[in-house]
């Protein structure tokens, strides 16, 4: 840094660079664009079905025949990527979550529909069992224990059926140890060397996932909590170790989740590793903001403000339920 002569006010006036829109635009350090957005979508059984998620006003579950239209509309606005999550009929949920490896399940069917309509977009599918297990956990259970290594075998099969369906980005979201490496090896062995892995690397045991669990119908099922596998919100160094391990195991991009309460983690990850770093503005963050905006307690400008905050913290991209609204606002 150059040593400035000690002048200060009134020679220096910080407000000069804020006085007009033109200069404010010129000196802006960060920018949010549609290129930064990933839109998470929920999929449900049926034909021509679009049902609202009660705890997420403005968010819907789409049947597999409608999801491609929703994606197309968003892709036309420039959104590059979409994450698909299933609402699985409770009748198809089992202790072992075997619906996860059914190549005709909702996520695989939706992936085929989306890629057929829009081969140009990136489809992201979670590798995790919670939408499919009767107990709502991300892993297999033995008594009250969440089994790690046994779960990996199912995650590998789940990733392969998703890749076969056309998914270009597998997103292990369950926080089992070793899952990125196991999935990478299996993808490579089966001809999917180009399928990427977006690792939910620093995923915290958060209260902000509540509305998502309603959206995929796992909240009523969930026994206990996820603190034996998701991270303790008290920890930050541990997030760096998680990211380092996922990169060693072959992750192409890493993610921090939730978003707003964990901006410090985003910054540390980006500074420490310099790899593509994503952040997930999760369901509870969406509902909190949307609820206040709908009541007139907050102006809707807070939506873009939160997304820009992620960019400033170092994120390269954001998963957000506001993606469509944000893209519309950015395009006008
Ligand atoms: C499942 C998964 C969760 C989310 C994404 N994938 C929930 C959880 O871990 O309980 C949360 C997303 C959100 O809240 O928007 N493994």
XYZ file of C-alpha atoms and ligand atoms in Angstrom:
348
model
C 0.000 0.000 0.000
C 1.174 3.513 -0.822
C 1.647 5.790 2.158
C -0.904 8.566 1.745
C 0.004 12.025 3.042
C -1.911 12.551 6.231
C -4.626 14.832 4.983
C -8.084 13.639 5.808
C -11.136 15.846 5.930
C -11.824 18.277 4.311
C -9.345 17.319 1.546
C -10.751 13.811 1.524
C -14.458 13.541 1.091
C -15.649 9.950 0.678
C -19.038 11.192 -0.447
C -17.626 12.516 -3.761
C -17.591 8.951 -5.110
C -21.154 8.394 -3.986
C -22.698 11.611 -5.243
C -24.119 10.403 -8.575
C -25.368 7.180 -10.058
C -22.668 7.295 -12.760
C -19.774 7.353 -10.311
C -21.427 4.867 -8.000
C -21.666 2.450 -10.923
C -18.068 3.105 -11.917
C -16.531 2.376 -8.531
C -18.758 -0.570 -7.613
C -16.500 -3.386 -6.376
C -18.946 -6.237 -6.804
C -21.756 -7.025 -9.198
C -24.558 -9.500 -9.168
C -25.585 -10.983 -12.497
C -27.979 -13.683 -13.660
C -24.872 -15.768 -14.350
C -24.438 -16.126 -10.597
C -27.788 -17.792 -9.956
C -28.849 -21.392 -9.389
C -32.590 -21.946 -9.030
C -33.676 -24.838 -6.747
C -36.972 -26.436 -7.858
C -39.254 -28.999 -6.214
C -40.739 -31.900 -8.178
C -43.961 -33.733 -7.377
C -46.005 -36.658 -8.798
C -48.807 -36.129 -11.274
C -49.556 -34.409 -14.541
C -50.053 -30.675 -14.916
C -49.582 -30.165 -11.169
C -48.192 -26.981 -9.632
C -48.790 -26.860 -5.877
C -47.685 -24.083 -3.526
C -45.329 -24.811 -0.630
C -47.146 -23.338 2.393
C -44.056 -22.302 4.343
C -42.418 -20.767 1.235
C -44.867 -18.288 -0.341
C -44.203 -17.971 -4.075
C -42.451 -21.364 -4.278
C -44.149 -24.317 -5.988
C -43.766 -28.032 -6.556
C -43.941 -28.910 -10.261
C -44.907 -32.193 -11.878
C -42.308 -33.579 -14.275
C -44.264 -32.405 -17.343
C -44.265 -28.786 -16.104
C -40.757 -28.454 -14.749
C -39.132 -28.047 -18.168
C -41.362 -25.017 -18.871
C -40.386 -23.401 -15.582
C -36.727 -24.042 -16.335
C -37.084 -22.719 -19.887
C -38.622 -19.470 -18.692
C -35.753 -18.976 -16.249
C -33.108 -20.038 -18.777
C -34.487 -17.450 -21.207
C -33.728 -14.855 -18.527
C -30.156 -16.151 -18.408
C -30.190 -18.396 -15.320
C -27.538 -21.034 -16.046
C -28.255 -23.762 -13.487
C -31.094 -25.567 -11.722
C -31.166 -27.867 -8.691
C -33.957 -30.451 -8.573
C -35.470 -31.796 -5.329
C -38.258 -34.381 -5.078
C -41.364 -34.477 -2.917
C -41.578 -38.244 -2.623
C -44.941 -39.841 -1.882
C -44.692 -41.241 1.683
C -45.828 -44.599 0.287
C -42.509 -44.815 -1.577
C -40.360 -43.921 1.442
C -38.569 -46.799 3.166
C -36.026 -47.301 5.931
C -33.315 -47.829 3.308
C -34.469 -45.043 0.961
C -34.281 -47.350 -2.047
C -36.386 -44.980 -4.166
C -33.171 -42.933 -4.402
C -31.701 -45.487 -6.797
C -34.822 -45.935 -8.943
C -33.901 -44.590 -12.375
C -37.547 -43.586 -12.911
C -37.870 -41.595 -9.690
C -39.021 -37.980 -9.773
C -35.572 -36.435 -9.946
C -34.347 -38.677 -12.784
C -37.571 -38.195 -14.758
C -37.428 -34.434 -14.254
C -33.753 -34.379 -15.241
C -34.517 -36.159 -18.514
C -37.386 -33.738 -19.215
C -35.284 -30.663 -18.474
C -32.253 -31.805 -20.480
C -34.460 -32.773 -23.444
C -36.036 -29.307 -23.481
C -32.940 -27.328 -22.542
C -29.658 -29.184 -23.120
C -27.882 -25.853 -22.559
C -28.664 -25.584 -18.837
C -26.829 -27.215 -15.959
C -28.851 -29.660 -13.880
C -27.788 -30.251 -10.283
C -29.087 -33.269 -8.349
C -28.511 -33.883 -4.645
C -26.830 -37.079 -3.591
C -28.504 -37.708 -0.231
C -31.196 -40.043 1.016
C -33.421 -37.753 3.083
C -36.163 -37.269 0.451
C -36.523 -41.047 0.286
C -36.143 -42.394 3.835
C -39.085 -43.023 6.149
C -37.030 -41.608 9.058
C -36.054 -38.422 7.168
C -32.307 -38.829 7.712
C -29.681 -38.486 4.996
C -28.097 -41.824 5.756
C -29.016 -45.412 6.526
C -29.820 -46.080 10.185
C -29.035 -48.846 12.599
C -30.963 -48.155 15.773
C -30.305 -44.483 16.404
C -26.979 -44.441 14.566
C -26.563 -42.918 11.100
C -24.304 -45.312 9.242
C -21.521 -43.727 7.230
C -19.803 -46.315 5.039
C -22.980 -48.276 4.262
C -24.612 -45.017 3.159
C -21.779 -44.340 0.721
C -22.714 -47.419 -1.297
C -26.237 -46.119 -1.823
C -25.028 -42.597 -2.625
C -22.781 -44.037 -5.316
C -25.707 -45.869 -6.942
C -27.908 -42.788 -6.615
C -25.259 -40.645 -8.310
C -24.913 -43.125 -11.165
C -28.650 -43.262 -11.923
C -28.762 -39.465 -11.853
C -25.766 -39.189 -14.176
C -27.363 -41.704 -16.529
C -30.517 -39.580 -16.551
C -28.427 -36.661 -17.805
C -27.556 -34.829 -14.614
C -24.322 -32.917 -15.222
C -23.584 -31.977 -11.621
C -23.941 -34.297 -8.640
C -24.251 -32.451 -5.347
C -23.478 -34.642 -2.326
C -25.427 -32.918 0.434
C -25.488 -35.458 3.230
C -22.171 -34.725 5.011
C -21.137 -38.384 5.220
C -17.353 -38.753 5.331
C -15.718 -39.890 2.107
C -18.734 -39.459 -0.145
C -17.090 -37.161 -2.666
C -14.244 -39.616 -3.291
C -16.564 -42.604 -3.506
C -18.835 -40.824 -5.995
C -15.915 -39.499 -8.067
C -14.405 -42.968 -8.423
C -17.705 -44.537 -9.405
C -18.462 -41.821 -11.952
C -15.018 -42.221 -13.513
C -15.283 -45.991 -13.651
C -18.631 -45.818 -15.388
C -17.816 -43.381 -18.153
C -18.962 -40.204 -16.416
C -15.562 -38.521 -16.214
C -17.169 -35.242 -17.228
C -19.940 -35.239 -14.649
C -18.980 -32.690 -12.047
C -19.299 -32.722 -8.283
C -20.623 -29.711 -6.404
C -19.905 -30.621 -2.797
C -22.033 -29.326 0.029
C -18.760 -29.117 1.950
C -19.556 -26.855 4.883
C -23.149 -27.677 5.655
C -24.272 -26.732 9.123
C -26.887 -28.374 11.360
C -29.176 -25.382 10.948
C -32.671 -24.398 11.945
C -33.001 -22.589 8.625
C -33.809 -25.787 6.666
C -37.310 -26.094 8.176
C -39.354 -24.925 5.170
C -37.318 -27.120 2.765
C -38.194 -30.161 4.820
C -41.867 -29.195 4.429
C -41.347 -28.736 0.692
C -39.931 -32.253 0.246
C -42.180 -33.744 2.938
C -39.398 -34.917 5.230
C -40.071 -32.760 8.303
C -42.942 -34.810 9.677
C -40.856 -37.918 9.102
C -37.625 -36.675 10.680
C -36.659 -38.476 13.883
C -34.279 -36.404 15.984
C -31.826 -34.002 14.358
C -28.823 -34.091 12.036
C -26.111 -33.010 14.466
C -24.083 -36.217 14.203
C -23.287 -35.473 10.557
C -23.948 -31.795 9.769
C -21.542 -29.196 11.196
C -21.775 -27.398 14.505
C -22.672 -23.706 13.877
C -19.959 -22.802 16.392
C -17.171 -23.948 14.070
C -15.226 -22.231 11.332
C -11.739 -23.890 11.115
C -13.561 -27.186 10.711
C -15.236 -25.850 7.552
C -11.797 -25.376 5.990
C -10.881 -28.976 6.756
C -14.143 -30.168 5.206
C -13.451 -28.150 2.062
C -9.829 -29.384 1.867
C -10.959 -33.007 2.113
C -13.680 -32.586 -0.522
C -11.180 -30.988 -2.909
C -8.699 -33.819 -2.313
C -11.468 -36.305 -3.038
C -12.258 -34.604 -6.343
C -14.880 -31.915 -5.790
C -15.084 -29.428 -8.688
C -16.839 -26.771 -6.647
C -17.622 -26.367 -2.995
C -20.541 -24.893 -1.127
C -21.273 -23.201 2.162
C -24.766 -23.560 3.591
C -26.815 -21.785 4.935
C -25.858 -18.385 3.545
C -26.524 -15.215 5.494
C -25.435 -16.396 8.963
C -22.272 -17.951 7.444
C -20.777 -15.177 5.282
C -17.562 -15.369 7.299
C -17.181 -18.998 6.213
C -17.701 -18.065 2.551
C -14.926 -15.496 2.822
C -12.510 -17.866 4.564
C -13.137 -20.655 2.060
C -12.663 -18.369 -0.921
C -9.500 -16.803 0.514
C -7.994 -20.122 1.591
C -8.610 -22.204 -1.527
C -9.490 -19.909 -4.433
C -11.788 -22.523 -5.940
C -15.331 -22.084 -7.301
C -17.277 -21.362 -4.128
C -21.042 -21.415 -3.934
C -23.392 -20.437 -1.183
C -26.926 -21.675 -0.546
C -29.456 -19.084 0.593
C -31.654 -21.733 2.164
C -35.384 -22.095 2.562
C -35.584 -20.438 5.990
C -33.704 -17.403 4.742
C -36.092 -17.185 1.797
C -39.216 -17.500 3.956
C -37.978 -14.967 6.492
C -37.328 -12.353 3.806
C -40.391 -13.189 1.727
C -42.656 -13.107 4.785
C -41.455 -9.636 5.753
C -41.620 -8.305 2.176
C -45.146 -9.661 1.659
C -46.280 -7.882 4.843
C -44.645 -4.623 3.837
C -42.189 -4.756 6.771
C -39.236 -4.794 4.382
C -38.838 -3.346 0.911
C -38.131 -5.976 -1.732
C -34.767 -4.336 -2.463
C -33.431 -6.484 0.390
C -33.547 -9.490 -1.943
C -30.826 -8.199 -4.284
C -28.979 -6.744 -1.296
C -28.641 -10.198 0.289
C -27.506 -11.738 -3.012
C -24.915 -9.017 -3.564
C -23.734 -9.632 0.005
C -22.870 -13.194 -0.985
C -20.799 -11.917 -3.912
C -19.005 -9.454 -1.637
C -18.228 -12.296 0.788
C -16.490 -14.130 -2.068
C -19.138 -16.431 -3.518
C -19.014 -17.180 -7.240
C -22.627 -18.301 -7.335
C -25.737 -18.518 -5.181
C -28.450 -21.124 -4.882
C -31.556 -19.122 -4.119
C -35.325 -19.509 -4.308
C -35.326 -15.846 -5.365
C -33.457 -16.732 -8.581
C -36.375 -16.085 -10.946
C -37.412 -12.833 -9.242
C -33.811 -11.687 -9.084
C -33.228 -12.478 -12.766
C -36.340 -10.502 -13.687
C -35.149 -7.557 -11.618
C -31.628 -7.758 -13.084
C -32.988 -7.836 -16.613
C -34.993 -4.621 -16.274
C -30.880 -32.565 2.041
C -30.878 -31.126 1.797
C -31.364 -30.144 2.669
C -31.293 -28.944 1.967
C -30.748 -29.218 0.699
N -30.483 -30.587 0.627
C -31.982 -30.204 4.012
C -31.374 -30.877 5.144
O -30.167 -31.146 5.171
O -32.112 -31.173 6.066
C -31.763 -27.639 2.517
C -32.138 -26.603 1.553
C -32.973 -25.514 2.089
O -33.285 -25.402 3.301
O -33.346 -24.675 1.265
N -29.756 -33.243 2.320
